[in-house]
GROMACS .gro file of N, CA and C in nm:
model
  366
    1UNK      N    1  13.606   3.450   5.651
    1UNK     CA    2  13.731   3.417   5.597
    1UNK      C    3  13.768   3.338   5.699
    2UNK      N    4  13.818   3.250   5.679
    2UNK     CA    5  13.924   3.126   5.784
    2UNK      C    6  14.060   3.089   5.770
    3UNK      N    7  14.136   3.015   5.804
    3UNK     CA    8  14.241   3.035   5.817
    3UNK      C    9  14.289   2.940   5.833
    4UNK      N   10  14.362   2.821   5.803
    4UNK     CA   11  14.448   2.764   5.857
    4UNK      C   12  14.614   2.753   5.902
    5UNK      N   13  14.601   2.789   6.072
    5UNK     CA   14  14.742   2.782   6.107
    5UNK      C   15  14.796   2.736   6.152
    6UNK      N   16  14.969   2.765   6.153
    6UNK     CA   17  15.071   2.657   6.147
    6UNK      C   18  15.034   2.570   6.285
    7UNK      N   19  15.148   2.535   6.312
    7UNK     CA   20  15.116   2.448   6.432
    7UNK      C   21  15.140   2.493   6.567
    8UNK      N   22  15.156   2.608   6.629
    8UNK     CA   23  15.122   2.638   6.746
    8UNK      C   24  15.039   2.795   6.765
    9UNK      N   25  15.071   2.804   6.832
    9UNK     CA   26  14.961   2.932   6.911
    9UNK      C   27  15.011   3.015   7.048
   10UNK      N   28  15.066   3.076   6.936
   10UNK     CA   29  15.153   3.208   7.108
   10UNK      C   30  15.046   3.299   7.088
   11UNK      N   31  15.127   3.354   7.286
   11UNK     CA   32  14.974   3.427   7.297
   11UNK      C   33  15.063   3.480   7.439
   12UNK      N   34  15.050   3.630   7.450
   12UNK     CA   35  15.090   3.722   7.565
   12UNK      C   36  14.955   3.781   7.678
   13UNK      N   37  14.998   3.733   7.774
   13UNK     CA   38  14.932   3.810   7.893
   13UNK      C   39  14.844   3.974   7.895
   14UNK      N   40  14.787   4.019   7.820
   14UNK     CA   41  14.811   4.229   7.821
   14UNK      C   42  14.853   4.280   7.884
   15UNK      N   43  14.873   4.224   8.019
   15UNK     CA   44  14.914   4.317   8.116
   15UNK      C   45  15.106   4.282   8.088
   16UNK      N   46  15.145   4.225   8.032
   16UNK     CA   47  15.286   4.223   7.958
   16UNK      C   48  15.304   4.287   7.846
   17UNK      N   49  15.255   4.401   7.782
   17UNK     CA   50  15.211   4.434   7.698
   17UNK      C   51  15.300   4.571   7.756
   18UNK      N   52  15.355   4.621   7.676
   18UNK     CA   53  15.402   4.784   7.716
   18UNK      C   54  15.323   4.862   7.569
   19UNK      N   55  15.388   4.850   7.450
   19UNK     CA   56  15.293   4.912   7.340
   19UNK      C   57  15.253   4.789   7.223
   20UNK      N   58  15.112   4.841   7.179
   20UNK     CA   59  15.098   4.780   7.063
   20UNK      C   60  15.008   4.878   6.966
   21UNK      N   61  15.062   4.829   6.884
   21UNK     CA   62  15.051   4.916   6.707
   21UNK      C   63  14.992   4.835   6.612
   22UNK      N   64  14.957   4.846   6.495
   22UNK     CA   65  14.886   4.693   6.434
   22UNK      C   66  15.067   4.676   6.350
   23UNK      N   67  15.042   4.501   6.362
   23UNK     CA   68  15.165   4.432   6.285
   23UNK      C   69  15.205   4.475   6.430
   24UNK      N   70  15.272   4.516   6.515
   24UNK     CA   71  15.412   4.473   6.629
   24UNK      C   72  15.332   4.535   6.756
   25UNK      N   73  15.383   4.384   6.849
   25UNK     CA   74  15.402   4.379   6.995
   25UNK      C   75  15.534   4.447   7.029
   26UNK      N   76  15.508   4.570   7.099
   26UNK     CA   77  15.651   4.541   7.255
   26UNK      C   78  15.588   4.471   7.414
   27UNK      N   79  15.711   4.414   7.449
   27UNK     CA   80  15.606   4.359   7.565
   27UNK      C   81  15.744   4.409   7.693
   28UNK      N   82  15.687   4.407   7.798
   28UNK     CA   83  15.724   4.459   7.912
   28UNK      C   84  15.819   4.379   7.991
   29UNK      N   85  15.958   4.449   8.018
   29UNK     CA   86  16.100   4.342   8.102
   29UNK      C   87  16.021   4.273   8.144
   30UNK      N   88  16.086   4.199   8.118
   30UNK     CA   89  16.005   4.004   8.180
   30UNK      C   90  15.905   3.916   8.076
   31UNK      N   91  15.845   3.993   7.962
   31UNK     CA   92  15.735   3.959   7.939
   31UNK      C   93  15.762   3.878   7.801
   32UNK      N   94  15.679   3.720   7.807
   32UNK     CA   95  15.761   3.624   7.646
   32UNK      C   96  15.702   3.571   7.665
   33UNK      N   97  15.630   3.593   7.529
   33UNK     CA   98  15.553   3.477   7.407
   33UNK      C   99  15.595   3.334   7.454
   34UNK      N  100  15.459   3.342   7.527
   34UNK     CA  101  15.429   3.191   7.537
   34UNK      C  102  15.367   3.059   7.446
   35UNK      N  103  15.421   2.958   7.447
   35UNK     CA  104  15.364   2.847   7.300
   35UNK      C  105  15.243   2.805   7.397
   36UNK      N  106  15.114   2.773   7.319
   36UNK     CA  107  15.044   2.616   7.323
   36UNK      C  108  15.033   2.524   7.187
   37UNK      N  109  15.137   2.447   7.284
   37UNK     CA  110  15.163   2.350   7.194
   37UNK      C  111  15.080   2.235   7.118
   38UNK      N  112  15.032   2.256   7.016
   38UNK     CA  113  14.818   2.124   6.909
   38UNK      C  114  14.896   2.003   6.909
   39UNK      N  115  14.823   1.949   6.898
   39UNK     CA  116  14.758   1.824   6.803
   39UNK      C  117  14.734   1.910   6.751
   40UNK      N  118  14.632   1.897   6.686
   40UNK     CA  119  14.589   1.982   6.529
   40UNK      C  120  14.571   2.068   6.510
   41UNK      N  121  14.608   2.104   6.404
   41UNK     CA  122  14.573   2.234   6.334
   41UNK      C  123  14.529   2.334   6.367
   42UNK      N  124  14.515   2.443   6.437
   42UNK     CA  125  14.431   2.582   6.494
   42UNK      C  126  14.350   2.649   6.391
   43UNK      N  127  14.231   2.672   6.374
   43UNK     CA  128  14.145   2.713   6.306
   43UNK      C  129  14.124   2.867   6.362
   44UNK      N  130  14.103   2.954   6.240
   44UNK     CA  131  14.084   3.128   6.269
   44UNK      C  132  13.963   3.137   6.205
   45UNK      N  133  13.886   3.197   6.236
   45UNK     CA  134  13.801   3.271   6.115
   45UNK      C  135  13.781   3.454   6.218
   46UNK      N  136  13.681   3.491   6.069
   46UNK     CA  137  13.706   3.615   6.133
   46UNK      C  138  13.622   3.662   6.046
   47UNK      N  139  13.517   3.726   6.092
   47UNK     CA  140  13.375   3.789   6.033
   47UNK      C  141  13.314   3.942   6.037
   48UNK      N  142  13.373   4.038   5.987
   48UNK     CA  143  13.291   4.166   6.005
   48UNK      C  144  13.140   4.189   5.970
   49UNK      N  145  13.077   4.225   6.099
   49UNK     CA  146  12.970   4.269   6.064
   49UNK      C  147  12.891   4.407   6.113
   50UNK      N  148  12.796   4.466   6.049
   50UNK     CA  149  12.734   4.575   6.073
   50UNK      C  150  12.632   4.529   6.239
   51UNK      N  151  12.678   4.677   6.321
   51UNK     CA  152  12.597   4.687   6.473
   51UNK      C  153  12.502   4.820   6.469
   52UNK      N  154  12.417   4.840   6.529
   52UNK     CA  155  12.400   4.930   6.563
   52UNK      C  156  12.488   5.058   6.550
   53UNK      N  157  12.608   5.097   6.674
   53UNK     CA  158  12.703   5.128   6.681
   53UNK      C  159  12.791   5.160   6.571
   54UNK      N  160  12.773   5.097   6.500
   54UNK     CA  161  12.914   5.037   6.406
   54UNK      C  162  12.964   4.893   6.325
   55UNK      N  163  13.071   4.886   6.289
   55UNK     CA  164  13.083   4.765   6.258
   55UNK      C  165  13.154   4.668   6.357
   56UNK      N  166  13.091   4.577   6.359
   56UNK     CA  167  13.196   4.454   6.455
   56UNK      C  168  13.274   4.350   6.402
   57UNK      N  169  13.452   4.339   6.387
   57UNK     CA  170  13.460   4.200   6.358
   57UNK      C  171  13.532   4.124   6.473
   58UNK      N  172  13.485   3.978   6.458
   58UNK     CA  173  13.425   3.849   6.553
   58UNK      C  174  13.576   3.780   6.483
   59UNK      N  175  13.644   3.769   6.619
   59UNK     CA  176  13.795   3.607   6.561
   59UNK      C  177  13.790   3.548   6.625
   60UNK      N  178  13.788   3.434   6.630
   60UNK     CA  179  13.755   3.302   6.631
   60UNK      C  180  13.889   3.262   6.647
   61UNK      N  181  13.984   3.150   6.715
   61UNK     CA  182  14.044   3.052   6.716
   61UNK      C  183  13.990   2.912   6.762
   62UNK      N  184  14.048   2.800   6.720
   62UNK     CA  185  14.034   2.685   6.809
   62UNK      C  186  14.154   2.584   6.820
   63UNK      N  187  14.182   2.515   6.952
   63UNK     CA  188  14.342   2.510   6.938
   63UNK      C  189  14.280   2.359   7.027
   64UNK      N  190  14.345   2.247   6.933
   64UNK     CA  191  14.352   2.146   7.047
   64UNK      C  192  14.483   2.080   7.110
   65UNK      N  193  14.474   2.058   7.244
   65UNK     CA  194  14.640   2.062   7.325
   65UNK      C  195  14.575   1.910   7.389
   66UNK      N  196  14.725   1.841   7.399
   66UNK     CA  197  14.724   1.719   7.499
   66UNK      C  198  14.682   1.776   7.620
   67UNK      N  199  14.572   1.718   7.705
   67UNK     CA  200  14.528   1.668   7.884
   67UNK      C  201  14.668   1.725   7.971
   68UNK      N  202  14.671   1.865   8.018
   68UNK     CA  203  14.754   1.909   8.120
   68UNK      C  204  14.678   1.970   8.226
   69UNK      N  205  14.662   1.906   8.348
   69UNK     CA  206  14.575   2.029   8.440
   69UNK      C  207  14.650   2.159   8.467
   70UNK      N  208  14.825   2.105   8.459
   70UNK     CA  209  14.915   2.277   8.497
   70UNK      C  210  14.906   2.316   8.383
   71UNK      N  211  14.824   2.375   8.267
   71UNK     CA  212  14.790   2.458   8.163
   71UNK      C  213  14.896   2.582   8.165
   72UNK      N  214  14.910   2.696   8.190
   72UNK     CA  215  14.862   2.812   8.207
   72UNK      C  216  14.736   2.893   8.171
   73UNK      N  217  14.686   2.878   8.031
   73UNK     CA  218  14.597   2.944   8.050
   73UNK      C  219  14.408   2.870   8.101
   74UNK      N  220  14.470   2.702   8.163
   74UNK     CA  221  14.330   2.659   8.226
   74UNK      C  222  14.359   2.691   8.345
   75UNK      N  223  14.471   2.800   8.412
   75UNK     CA  224  14.517   2.830   8.589
   75UNK      C  225  14.438   2.992   8.557
   76UNK      N  226  14.453   3.070   8.465
   76UNK     CA  227  14.406   3.220   8.465
   76UNK      C  228  14.361   3.216   8.310
   77UNK      N  229  14.227   3.160   8.299
   77UNK     CA  230  14.161   3.162   8.132
   77UNK      C  231  14.071   3.272   8.185
   78UNK      N  232  14.082   3.356   8.289
   78UNK     CA  233  13.999   3.440   8.290
   78UNK      C  234  14.093   3.606   8.306
   79UNK      N  235  14.255   3.553   8.229
   79UNK     CA  236  14.295   3.696   8.195
   79UNK      C  237  14.386   3.762   8.074
   80UNK      N  238  14.265   3.851   8.054
   80UNK     CA  239  14.311   3.888   7.852
   80UNK      C  240  14.395   3.889   7.831
   81UNK      N  241  14.390   3.829   7.651
   81UNK     CA  242  14.567   3.806   7.644
   81UNK      C  243  14.558   3.805   7.492
   82UNK      N  244  14.649   3.819   7.399
   82UNK     CA  245  14.652   3.834   7.302
   82UNK      C  246  14.747   3.741   7.228
   83UNK      N  247  14.662   3.715   7.065
   83UNK     CA  248  14.702   3.642   7.030
   83UNK      C  249  14.827   3.629   6.909
   84UNK      N  250  14.928   3.585   6.899
   84UNK     CA  251  15.009   3.559   6.721
   84UNK      C  252  14.979   3.450   6.691
   85UNK      N  253  14.945   3.440   6.582
   85UNK     CA  254  14.946   3.372   6.476
   85UNK      C  255  15.029   3.364   6.351
   86UNK      N  256  15.035   3.226   6.259
   86UNK     CA  257  15.128   3.211   6.197
   86UNK      C  258  15.053   3.151   6.092
   87UNK      N  259  15.080   3.190   5.951
   87UNK     CA  260  15.007   3.113   5.837
   87UNK      C  261  15.154   3.059   5.796
   88UNK      N  262  15.142   3.045   5.681
   88UNK     CA  263  15.231   2.915   5.573
   88UNK      C  264  15.370   3.107   5.503
   89UNK      N  265  15.287   3.141   5.495
   89UNK     CA  266  15.405   3.306   5.471
   89UNK      C  267  15.286   3.447   5.540
   90UNK      N  268  15.249   3.396   5.663
   90UNK     CA  269  15.267   3.575   5.767
   90UNK      C  270  15.241   3.533   5.863
   91UNK      N  271  15.262   3.638   5.929
   91UNK     CA  272  15.183   3.638   6.102
   91UNK      C  273  15.110   3.727   6.080
   92UNK      N  274  15.005   3.703   6.197
   92UNK     CA  275  14.957   3.842   6.246
   92UNK      C  276  14.913   3.837   6.399
   93UNK      N  277  14.811   3.916   6.451
   93UNK     CA  278  14.789   3.923   6.551
   93UNK      C  279  14.643   3.942   6.567
   94UNK      N  280  14.546   3.815   6.750
   94UNK     CA  281  14.458   3.884   6.704
   94UNK      C  282  14.436   3.967   6.865
   95UNK      N  283  14.362   4.007   6.886
   95UNK     CA  284  14.306   4.079   7.049
   95UNK      C  285  14.406   4.178   7.042
   96UNK      N  286  14.395   4.237   7.135
   96UNK     CA  287  14.491   4.376   7.122
   96UNK      C  288  14.465   4.459   7.318
   97UNK      N  289  14.545   4.517   7.271
   97UNK     CA  290  14.541   4.588   7.545
   97UNK      C  291  14.345   4.629   7.496
   98UNK      N  292  14.299   4.753   7.365
   98UNK     CA  293  14.154   4.780   7.451
   98UNK      C  294  14.070   4.712   7.436
   99UNK      N  295  14.034   4.617   7.375
   99UNK     CA  296  14.003   4.462   7.230
   99UNK      C  297  14.068   4.284   7.307
  100UNK      N  298  14.087   4.297   7.400
  100UNK     CA  299  14.145   4.172   7.419
  100UNK      C  300  14.072   4.043   7.379
  101UNK      N  301  14.179   3.920   7.386
  101UNK     CA  302  14.087   3.776   7.379
  101UNK      C  303  14.087   3.728   7.475
  102UNK      N  304  13.972   3.651   7.451
  102UNK     CA  305  13.849   3.582   7.588
  102UNK      C  306  13.886   3.455   7.515
  103UNK      N  307  13.945   3.333   7.613
  103UNK     CA  308  13.914   3.192   7.673
  103UNK      C  309  13.852   3.162   7.677
  104UNK      N  310  13.820   3.014   7.610
  104UNK     CA  311  13.762   2.928   7.711
  104UNK      C  312  13.840   2.758   7.705
  105UNK      N  313  13.839   2.731   7.807
  105UNK     CA  314  13.911   2.602   7.853
  105UNK      C  315  13.834   2.510   7.849
  106UNK      N  316  13.794   2.317   7.806
  106UNK     CA  317  13.741   2.266   7.786
  106UNK      C  318  13.783   2.191   7.841
  107UNK      N  319  13.813   2.051   7.848
  107UNK     CA  320  13.924   1.918   7.872
  107UNK      C  321  13.810   1.744   7.921
  108UNK      N  322  13.869   1.642   7.868
  108UNK     CA  323  13.784   1.548   7.841
  108UNK      C  324  13.878   1.451   7.952
  109UNK      N  325  14.043   1.501   7.972
  109UNK     CA  326  14.144   1.400   8.016
  109UNK      C  327  14.212   1.329   7.880
  110UNK      N  328  14.226   1.344   7.765
  110UNK     CA  329  14.263   1.313   7.729
  110UNK      C  330  14.336   1.439   7.645
  111UNK      N  331  14.228   1.554   7.581
  111UNK     CA  332  14.310   1.678   7.533
  111UNK      C  333  14.215   1.800   7.586
  112UNK      N  334  14.264   1.875   7.644
  112UNK     CA  335  14.254   2.007   7.638
  112UNK      C  336  14.214   2.093   7.499
  113UNK      N  337  14.064   2.161   7.528
  113UNK     CA  338  14.009   2.179   7.412
  113UNK      C  339  13.981   2.423   7.421
  114UNK      N  340  14.055   2.429   7.371
  114UNK     CA  341  14.063   2.585   7.364
  114UNK      C  342  13.968   2.635   7.248
  115UNK      N  343  13.936   2.776   7.309
  115UNK     CA  344  13.822   2.826   7.213
  115UNK      C  345  13.858   2.980   7.298
  116UNK      N  346  13.929   3.091   7.136
  116UNK     CA  347  13.988   3.207   7.180
  116UNK      C  348  13.851   3.318   7.093
  117UNK      N  349  13.831   3.370   7.150
  117UNK     CA  350  13.751   3.470   7.087
  117UNK      C  351  13.793   3.626   7.074
  118UNK      N  352  13.717   3.755   7.014
  118UNK     CA  353  13.754   3.861   7.088
  118UNK      C  354  13.675   3.932   6.954
  119UNK      N  355  13.607   4.087   7.023
  119UNK     CA  356  13.540   4.127   6.953
  119UNK      C  357  13.569   4.252   6.954
  120UNK      N  358  13.590   4.321   6.855
  120UNK     CA  359  13.666   4.504   6.800
  120UNK      C  360  13.618   4.551   6.709
  121UNK      N  361  13.639   4.663   6.685
  121UNK     CA  362  13.634   4.779   6.608
  121UNK      C  363  13.733   4.726   6.505
  122UNK      N  364  13.627   4.742   6.332
  122UNK     CA  365  13.785   4.705   6.214
  122UNK      C  366  13.866   4.803   6.201
   0.00000   0.00000   0.00000
């Protein structure tokens, strides 16, 4: 399944989450969603496959932003996050405290290219 996401991706570091239940995230005091302002519409993909221990859900999202040497996700790309994504008619989360999203960032001095991935139980 592929979805085109609206014009931003929001993220929170997992240590800023107090409680996460399906469809709702309660943040720690002082925690706030951070916005990744994109230059192109992000793309989200989800796929469930069978593995020996059981089914595995793999989710990915990609985004392109303007180059910024001080972008928080570039500085802390090894910190686990949860994404909040919006389509025209829904809001959904990718990742959890138990199965966080991992971030990879590459840049070419014009754009920053973000790749988010998460593997979890469906």
